[in-house]
Coordinates of C-alpha atoms and ligand atoms in Angstrom, one line a residue:
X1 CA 59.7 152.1 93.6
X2 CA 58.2 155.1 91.6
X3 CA 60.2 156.3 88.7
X4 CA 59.3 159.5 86.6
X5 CA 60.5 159.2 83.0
X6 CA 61.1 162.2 80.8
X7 CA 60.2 161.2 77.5
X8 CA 59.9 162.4 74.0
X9 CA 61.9 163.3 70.7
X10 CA 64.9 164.6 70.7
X11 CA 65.9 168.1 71.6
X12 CA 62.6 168.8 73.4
X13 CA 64.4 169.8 76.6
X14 CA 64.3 166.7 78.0
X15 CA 68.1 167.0 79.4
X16 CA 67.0 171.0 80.2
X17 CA 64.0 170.2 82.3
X18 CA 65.7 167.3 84.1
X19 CA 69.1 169.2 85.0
X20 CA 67.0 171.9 86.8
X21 CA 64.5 169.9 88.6
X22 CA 67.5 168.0 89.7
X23 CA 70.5 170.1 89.7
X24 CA 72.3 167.8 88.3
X25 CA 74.5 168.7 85.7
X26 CA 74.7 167.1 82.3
X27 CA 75.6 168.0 78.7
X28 CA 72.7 169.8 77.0
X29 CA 73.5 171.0 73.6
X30 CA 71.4 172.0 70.5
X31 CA 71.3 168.6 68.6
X32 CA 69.5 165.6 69.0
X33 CA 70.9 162.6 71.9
X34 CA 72.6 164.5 73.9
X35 CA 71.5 162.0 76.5
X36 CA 72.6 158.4 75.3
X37 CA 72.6 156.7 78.6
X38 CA 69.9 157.5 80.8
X39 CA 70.8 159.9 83.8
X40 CA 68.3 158.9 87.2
X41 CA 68.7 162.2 89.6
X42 CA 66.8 163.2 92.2
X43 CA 63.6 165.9 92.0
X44 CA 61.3 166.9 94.7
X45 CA 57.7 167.6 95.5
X46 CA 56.4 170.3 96.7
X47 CA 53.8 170.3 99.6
X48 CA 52.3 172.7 102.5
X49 CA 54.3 171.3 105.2
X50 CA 52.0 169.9 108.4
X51 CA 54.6 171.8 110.8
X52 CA 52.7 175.2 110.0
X53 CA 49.5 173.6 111.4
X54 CA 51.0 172.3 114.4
X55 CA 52.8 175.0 114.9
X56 CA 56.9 173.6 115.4
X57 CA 60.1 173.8 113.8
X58 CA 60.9 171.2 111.9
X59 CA 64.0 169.2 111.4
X60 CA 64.1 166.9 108.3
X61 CA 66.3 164.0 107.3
X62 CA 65.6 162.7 104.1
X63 CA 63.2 166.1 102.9
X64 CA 63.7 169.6 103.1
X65 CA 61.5 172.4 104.7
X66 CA 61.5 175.6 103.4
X67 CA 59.2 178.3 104.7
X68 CA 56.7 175.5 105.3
X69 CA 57.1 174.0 102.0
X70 CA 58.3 170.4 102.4
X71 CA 60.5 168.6 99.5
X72 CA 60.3 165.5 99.6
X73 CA 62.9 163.0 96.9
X74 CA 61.2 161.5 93.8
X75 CA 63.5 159.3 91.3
X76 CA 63.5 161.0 87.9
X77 CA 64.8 159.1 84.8
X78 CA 66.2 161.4 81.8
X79 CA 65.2 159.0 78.9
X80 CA 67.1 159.2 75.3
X81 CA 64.9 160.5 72.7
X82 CA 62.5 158.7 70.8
X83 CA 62.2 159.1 66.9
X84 CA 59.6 157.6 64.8
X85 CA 60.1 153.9 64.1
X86 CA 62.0 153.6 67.9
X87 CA 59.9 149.6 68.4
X88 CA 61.4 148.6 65.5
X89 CA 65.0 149.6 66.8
X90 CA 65.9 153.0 64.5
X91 CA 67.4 155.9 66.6
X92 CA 68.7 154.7 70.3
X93 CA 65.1 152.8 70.1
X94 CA 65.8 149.8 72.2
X95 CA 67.4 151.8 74.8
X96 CA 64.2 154.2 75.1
X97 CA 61.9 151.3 75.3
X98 CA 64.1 149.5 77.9
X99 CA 64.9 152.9 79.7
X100 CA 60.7 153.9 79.9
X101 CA 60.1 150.0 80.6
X102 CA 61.5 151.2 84.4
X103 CA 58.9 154.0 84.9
X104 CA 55.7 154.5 86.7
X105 CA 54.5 157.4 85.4
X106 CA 55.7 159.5 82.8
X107 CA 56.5 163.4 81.4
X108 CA 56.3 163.6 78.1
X109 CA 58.6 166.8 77.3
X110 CA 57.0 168.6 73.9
X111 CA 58.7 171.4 72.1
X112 CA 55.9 173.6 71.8
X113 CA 58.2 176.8 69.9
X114 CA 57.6 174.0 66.8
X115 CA 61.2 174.3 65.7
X116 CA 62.1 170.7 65.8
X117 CA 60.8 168.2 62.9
X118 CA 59.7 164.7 64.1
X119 CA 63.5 163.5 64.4
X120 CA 64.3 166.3 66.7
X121 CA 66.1 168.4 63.7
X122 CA 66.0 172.2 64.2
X123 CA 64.0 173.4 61.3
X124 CA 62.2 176.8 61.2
X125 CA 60.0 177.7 63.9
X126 CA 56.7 177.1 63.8
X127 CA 57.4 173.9 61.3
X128 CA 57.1 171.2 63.7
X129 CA 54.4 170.1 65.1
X130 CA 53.8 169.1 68.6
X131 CA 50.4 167.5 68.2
X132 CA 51.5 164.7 65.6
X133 CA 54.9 164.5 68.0
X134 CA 52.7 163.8 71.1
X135 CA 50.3 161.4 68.7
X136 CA 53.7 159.6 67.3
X137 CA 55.2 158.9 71.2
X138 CA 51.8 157.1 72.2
X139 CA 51.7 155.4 69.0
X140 CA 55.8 153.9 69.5
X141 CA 54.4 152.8 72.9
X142 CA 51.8 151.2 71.9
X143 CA 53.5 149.3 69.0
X144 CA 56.4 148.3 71.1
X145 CA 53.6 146.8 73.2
X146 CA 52.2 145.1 70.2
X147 CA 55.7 143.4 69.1
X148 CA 56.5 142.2 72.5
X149 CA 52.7 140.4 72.8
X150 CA 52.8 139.3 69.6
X151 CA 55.9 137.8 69.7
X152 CA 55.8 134.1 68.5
X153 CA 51.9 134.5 68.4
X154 CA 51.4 131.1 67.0
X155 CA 53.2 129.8 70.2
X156 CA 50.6 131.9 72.4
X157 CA 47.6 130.5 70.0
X158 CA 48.6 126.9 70.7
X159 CA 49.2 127.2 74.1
X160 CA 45.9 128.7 74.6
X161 CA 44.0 125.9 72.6
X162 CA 46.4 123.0 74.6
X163 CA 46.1 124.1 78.2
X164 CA 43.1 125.4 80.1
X165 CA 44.3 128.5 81.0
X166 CA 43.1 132.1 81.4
X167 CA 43.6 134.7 78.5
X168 CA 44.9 136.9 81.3
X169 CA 47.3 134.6 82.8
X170 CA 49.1 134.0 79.4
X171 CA 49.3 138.1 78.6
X172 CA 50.5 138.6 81.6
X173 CA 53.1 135.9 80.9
X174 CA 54.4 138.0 77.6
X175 CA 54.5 140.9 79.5
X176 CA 55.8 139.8 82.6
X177 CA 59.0 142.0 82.3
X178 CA 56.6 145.7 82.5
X179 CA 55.2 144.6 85.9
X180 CA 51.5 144.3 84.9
X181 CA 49.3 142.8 87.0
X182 CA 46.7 140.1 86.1
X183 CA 44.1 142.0 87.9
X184 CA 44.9 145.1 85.5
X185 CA 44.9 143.3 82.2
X186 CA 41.7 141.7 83.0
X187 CA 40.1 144.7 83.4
X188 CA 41.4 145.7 80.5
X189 CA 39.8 142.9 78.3
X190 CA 36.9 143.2 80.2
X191 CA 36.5 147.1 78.8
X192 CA 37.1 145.9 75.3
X193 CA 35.1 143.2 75.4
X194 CA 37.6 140.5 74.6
X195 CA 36.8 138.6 77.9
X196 CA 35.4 135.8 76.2
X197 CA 37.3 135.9 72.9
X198 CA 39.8 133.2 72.5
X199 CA 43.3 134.9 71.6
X200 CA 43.4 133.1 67.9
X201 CA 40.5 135.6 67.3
X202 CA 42.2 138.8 68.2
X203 CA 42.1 141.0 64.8
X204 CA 45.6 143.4 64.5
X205 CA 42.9 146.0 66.0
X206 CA 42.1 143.7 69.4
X207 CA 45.8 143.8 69.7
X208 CA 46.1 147.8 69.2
X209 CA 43.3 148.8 71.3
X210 CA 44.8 146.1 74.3
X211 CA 48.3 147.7 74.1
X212 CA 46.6 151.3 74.6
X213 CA 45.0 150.4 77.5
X214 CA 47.9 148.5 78.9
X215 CA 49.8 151.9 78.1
X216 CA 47.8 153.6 79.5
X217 CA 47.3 152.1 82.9
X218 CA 51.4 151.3 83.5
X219 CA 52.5 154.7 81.9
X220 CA 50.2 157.3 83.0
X221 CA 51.1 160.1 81.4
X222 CA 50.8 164.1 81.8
X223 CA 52.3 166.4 78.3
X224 CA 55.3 169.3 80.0
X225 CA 54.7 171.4 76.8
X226 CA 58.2 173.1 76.9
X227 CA 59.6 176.3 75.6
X228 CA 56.9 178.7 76.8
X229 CA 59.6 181.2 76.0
X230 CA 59.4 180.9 72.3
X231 CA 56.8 182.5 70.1
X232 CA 54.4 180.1 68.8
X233 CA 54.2 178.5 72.2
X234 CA 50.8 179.8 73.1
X235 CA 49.0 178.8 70.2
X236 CA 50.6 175.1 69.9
X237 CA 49.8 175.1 73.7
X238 CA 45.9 175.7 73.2
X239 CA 45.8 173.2 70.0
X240 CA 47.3 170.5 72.9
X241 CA 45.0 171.7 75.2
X242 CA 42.1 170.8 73.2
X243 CA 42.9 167.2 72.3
X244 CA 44.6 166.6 75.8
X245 CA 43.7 167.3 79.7
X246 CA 46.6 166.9 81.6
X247 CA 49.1 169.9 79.5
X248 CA 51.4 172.1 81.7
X249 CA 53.2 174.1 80.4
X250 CA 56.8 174.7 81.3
X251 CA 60.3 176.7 80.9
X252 CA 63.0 174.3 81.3
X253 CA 65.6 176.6 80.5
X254 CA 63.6 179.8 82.5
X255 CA 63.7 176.9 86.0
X256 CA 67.1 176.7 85.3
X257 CA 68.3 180.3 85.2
X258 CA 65.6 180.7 88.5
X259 CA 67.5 177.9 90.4
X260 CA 70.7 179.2 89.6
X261 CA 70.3 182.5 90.5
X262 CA 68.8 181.3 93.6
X263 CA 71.4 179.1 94.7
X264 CA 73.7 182.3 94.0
X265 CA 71.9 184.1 96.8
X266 CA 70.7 186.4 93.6
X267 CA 66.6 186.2 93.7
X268 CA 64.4 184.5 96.6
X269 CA 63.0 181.6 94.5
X270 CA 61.4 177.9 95.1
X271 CA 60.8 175.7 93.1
X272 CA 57.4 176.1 91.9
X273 CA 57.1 179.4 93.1
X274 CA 54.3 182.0 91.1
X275 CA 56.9 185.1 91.4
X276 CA 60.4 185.1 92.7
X277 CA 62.3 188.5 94.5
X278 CA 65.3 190.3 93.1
X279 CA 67.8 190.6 96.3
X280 CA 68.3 194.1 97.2
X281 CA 72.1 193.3 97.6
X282 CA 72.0 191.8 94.3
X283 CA 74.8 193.4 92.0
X284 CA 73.1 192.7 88.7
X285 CA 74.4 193.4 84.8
X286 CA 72.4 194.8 82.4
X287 CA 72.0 191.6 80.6
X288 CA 70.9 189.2 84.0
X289 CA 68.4 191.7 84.8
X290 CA 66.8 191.9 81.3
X291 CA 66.5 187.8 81.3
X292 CA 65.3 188.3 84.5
X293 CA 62.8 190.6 83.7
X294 CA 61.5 188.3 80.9
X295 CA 61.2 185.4 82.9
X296 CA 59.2 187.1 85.5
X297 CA 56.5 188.2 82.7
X298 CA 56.8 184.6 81.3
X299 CA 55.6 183.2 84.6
X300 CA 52.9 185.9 85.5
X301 CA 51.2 184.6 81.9
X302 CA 51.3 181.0 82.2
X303 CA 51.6 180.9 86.7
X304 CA 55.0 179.4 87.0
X305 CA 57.7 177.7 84.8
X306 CA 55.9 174.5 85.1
X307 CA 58.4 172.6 85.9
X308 CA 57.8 172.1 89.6
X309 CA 54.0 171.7 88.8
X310 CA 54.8 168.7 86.3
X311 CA 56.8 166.8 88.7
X312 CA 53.5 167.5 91.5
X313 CA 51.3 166.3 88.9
X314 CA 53.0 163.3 88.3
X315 CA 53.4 162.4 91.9
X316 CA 50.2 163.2 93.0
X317 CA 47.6 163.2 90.3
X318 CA 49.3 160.1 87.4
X319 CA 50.6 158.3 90.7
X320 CA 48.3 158.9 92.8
X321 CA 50.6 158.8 96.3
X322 CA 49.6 160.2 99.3
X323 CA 51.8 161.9 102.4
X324 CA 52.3 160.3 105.6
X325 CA 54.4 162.0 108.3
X326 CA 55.6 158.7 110.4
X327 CA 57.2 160.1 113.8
X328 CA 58.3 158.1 117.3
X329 CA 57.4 160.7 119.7
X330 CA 53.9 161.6 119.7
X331 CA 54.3 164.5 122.1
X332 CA 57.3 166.4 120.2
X333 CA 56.4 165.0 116.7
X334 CA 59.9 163.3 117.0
X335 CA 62.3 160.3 116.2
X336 CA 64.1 158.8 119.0
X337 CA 67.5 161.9 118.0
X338 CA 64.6 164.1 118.6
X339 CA 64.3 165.2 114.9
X340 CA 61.0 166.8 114.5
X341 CA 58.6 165.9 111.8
X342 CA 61.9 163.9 110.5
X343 CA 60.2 162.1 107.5
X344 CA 57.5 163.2 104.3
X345 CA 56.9 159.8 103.1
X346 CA 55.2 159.4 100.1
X347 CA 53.0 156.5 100.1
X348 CA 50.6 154.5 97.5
X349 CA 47.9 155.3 97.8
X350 CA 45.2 152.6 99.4
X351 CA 48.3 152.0 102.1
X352 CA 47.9 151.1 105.7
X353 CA 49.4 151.6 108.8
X354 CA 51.1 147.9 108.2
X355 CA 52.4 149.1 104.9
X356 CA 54.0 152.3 106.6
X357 CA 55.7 149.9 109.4
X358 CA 57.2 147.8 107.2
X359 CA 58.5 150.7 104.7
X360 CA 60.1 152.3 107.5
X361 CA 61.7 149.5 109.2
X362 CA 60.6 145.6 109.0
X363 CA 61.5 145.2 112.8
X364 CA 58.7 147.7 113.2
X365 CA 56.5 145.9 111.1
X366 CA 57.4 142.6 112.5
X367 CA 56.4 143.3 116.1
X368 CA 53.2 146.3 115.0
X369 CA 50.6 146.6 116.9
X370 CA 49.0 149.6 116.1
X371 CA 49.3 153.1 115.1
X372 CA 47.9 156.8 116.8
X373 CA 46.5 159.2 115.0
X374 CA 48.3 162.0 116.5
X375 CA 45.9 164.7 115.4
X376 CA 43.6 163.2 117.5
X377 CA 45.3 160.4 119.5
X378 CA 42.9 157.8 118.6
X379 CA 44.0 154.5 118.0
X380 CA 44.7 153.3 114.3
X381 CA 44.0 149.6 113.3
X382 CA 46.9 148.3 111.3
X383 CA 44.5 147.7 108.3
X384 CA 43.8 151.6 109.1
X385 CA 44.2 153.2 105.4
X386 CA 46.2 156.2 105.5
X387 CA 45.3 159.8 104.1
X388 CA 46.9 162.5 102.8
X389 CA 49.1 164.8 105.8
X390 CA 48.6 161.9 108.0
X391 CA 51.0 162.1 111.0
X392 CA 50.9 159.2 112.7
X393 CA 52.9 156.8 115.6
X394 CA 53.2 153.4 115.0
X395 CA 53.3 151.3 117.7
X396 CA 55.6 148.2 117.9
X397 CA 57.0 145.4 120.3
X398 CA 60.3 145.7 118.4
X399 CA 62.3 149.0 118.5
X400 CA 63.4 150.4 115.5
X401 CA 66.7 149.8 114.4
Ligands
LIG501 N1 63.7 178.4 74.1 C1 63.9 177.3 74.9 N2 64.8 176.4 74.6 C2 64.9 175.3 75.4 C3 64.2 175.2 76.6 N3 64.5 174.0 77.2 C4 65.5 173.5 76.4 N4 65.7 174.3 75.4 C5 66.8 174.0 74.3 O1 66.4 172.9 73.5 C6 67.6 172.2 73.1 C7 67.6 170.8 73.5 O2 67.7 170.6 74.9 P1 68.1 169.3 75.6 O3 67.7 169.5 77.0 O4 69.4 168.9 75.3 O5 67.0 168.3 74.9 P2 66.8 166.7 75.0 O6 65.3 166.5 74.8 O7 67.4 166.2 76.2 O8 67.5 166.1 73.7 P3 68.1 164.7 73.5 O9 68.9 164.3 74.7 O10 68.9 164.9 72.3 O11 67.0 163.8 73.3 C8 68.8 173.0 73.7 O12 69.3 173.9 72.8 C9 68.1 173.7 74.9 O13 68.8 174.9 75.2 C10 63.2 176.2 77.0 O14 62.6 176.2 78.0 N5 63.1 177.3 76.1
LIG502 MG1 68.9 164.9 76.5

């Protein structure tokens, strides 16, 4: 399953950013854990619909299609804030760690106005600073990492020395419970050099350098530098910038007000839009129309709020998944109700036409025996390896369902 964490200190707008790419609704207030348990809701993203190209309606289940803009469900996880010292337990530490353990990529929410020290206290804007925040999160990670492999080290040492096994095989023992595979964390060694280096020689920097990379690779990673709003956003956001290259910046609060008015019947607005509309038959006060206003300046200088764009970026660039359209009917782009393009399925990428069976149903898969390309009608072998806007049949003994 792919779950998107929202990470970071406290007050950051973690609880802000998730509540209005979800809708959901929980208490956000001005003072650090707001969020003590973790909240999963359900986000979108954002594609060009394939039902513009082949020119139908569409009826979704499990998406939406606006305007040929398809929404398709992502799992987001609104994780408690992390303070400095969070691997050794201090703040809700253990519960961060166990919360981010879950994810597969991850949005780490910055304060960019720099009005919240490294604890998530409001202090005076333009004290904080969001590079050292960003550098202190990674830095947690990795020494959480560090604490769960180094664990009873001596045990790991003599095991090494007392059994022929591989260096690989015994980390991915200690790390069994973050789902890394043996394949990744040999690679890993391999990079560093440490393929031939017998655990008992791993210096405190061996260990350091092993846990970024293992970071690195399970929790990829892209910086929502929040609070565009605020006045030393810019600035803080080009400092980020130059250290980091995945940095969007975002208005958590600004999404919010946008989906709210939308949902109202206020503005025309989607998620992720570049400019939204003012209704004509929208009675406005004084007061919306001025935040209004603002907002619209705020996303014709940075493009958008961000928000949406964070949650694409995540899906798409940190996990890498691709969109398949699976339909029944080749001819009406169906399922068997007649539903037309019913399904955006976001898949990992490398997946084949056997992988899409079996997601979809494992009757499907059991009896595949091929798939149609129905851009072009040609046959697809089940080791076929689907791309991106792929709309394809698949091709069973066994009926679905
Ligand atoms: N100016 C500005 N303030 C924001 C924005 N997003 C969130 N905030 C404010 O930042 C404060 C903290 O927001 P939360 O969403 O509760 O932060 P959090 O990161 O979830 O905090 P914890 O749950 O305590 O870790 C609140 O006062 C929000 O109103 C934004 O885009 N601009
Ligand atoms: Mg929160």
């Amino acid at each position: 399953m792919n779950l998107i964490g929202l990470i970071g200190k406290p007050n950051v707008g973690k609880s802000t950013f998730f509540n209005a790419a979800t809708e959901f609704s929980v208490p956000t207030a001005n003072y650090p854990f707001t969020t003590i348990s973790p909240n999963i809701g359900q986000a979108a993203a954002r594609v060009k619909c394939v039902c513009r190209e082949f020119g139908v309606i569409d009826n979704p289940v499990h998406s939406v299609c606006i305007d040929g803009n398809r929404f398709i469900p992502v799992k987001l996880l609104d994780v408690a804030g992390l303070v400095p010292g969070a691997y050794r337990g201090r703040g809700l530490g253990n519960k961060f760690l166990d919360d981010a353990r879950q994810t597969n990529a991850l949005i780490h929410v910055v304060d960019v106005s720099g009005s919240t020290d490294s604890e998530g206290k409001v202090v005076s804007p333009g004290m904080g600073d969001p590079l050292s925040d960003i550098a202190s999160v990674d830095k947690e990670f990795d020494l959480w990492l560090a604490s769960i492999l180094t664990k009873e080290w001596n045990k790991v040492q003599r095991e090494e020395g007392r059994e022929e096994q591989r260096t690989e095989e015994i980390l991915a023992r200690r790390l069994s419970g973050l789902g890394v595979a043996v394949t990744e964390i040999k690679e890993s060694i391999t990079e560093l050099n440490l393929a031939n280096k017998k655990l008992v020689g791993w210096s405190e920097t061996d260990i350091t350098d092993f846990c970024k990379k293992i970071r690195m690779r399970t929790k990829p990673m892209v910086i929502a530098a929040n609070k565009i709003d605020s006045e030393n956003a810019y600035e803080n956001i080009l400092k980020i910038k130059k250290e980091r290259s995945a940095v969007i910046p975002c208005g958590a609060e600004a999404e919010a007000v946008l989906r709210r008015a939308s949902k109202k019947g206020l503005i025309e607005y989607l998620p992720g839009d570049k400019h939204f509309q003012i209704k004509s038959n929208a009675a406005l006060n004084d007061i919306q129309k001025r935040a209004l206003t603002r907002i619209s300046d705020l996303i014709q200088k940075y493009g958008s709020t961000g928000i949406q764009d964070a949650i694409n970026y995540a899906v798409f660039d940190l996990l890498k998944l691709v969109v398949v359209y699976p339909v029944e009917d080749d001819v009406r782009l169906a399922d068997k109700n007649g539903n037309v393009l019913p399904e955006a399925r976001l898949m990992e990428y490398g997946s084949t036409i056997k992988d899409l069976a079996k997601s979809v149903h494992t009757d499907l898969s059991e009896g595949l025996l091929y798939g149609i390309d129905v851009r072009s009608g040609r046959r697809l072998s089940v080791d076929y390896v689907l791309k991106n806007n792929d709309v394809v049949k698949i091709v069973s003994t066994s009926r679905k369902g």
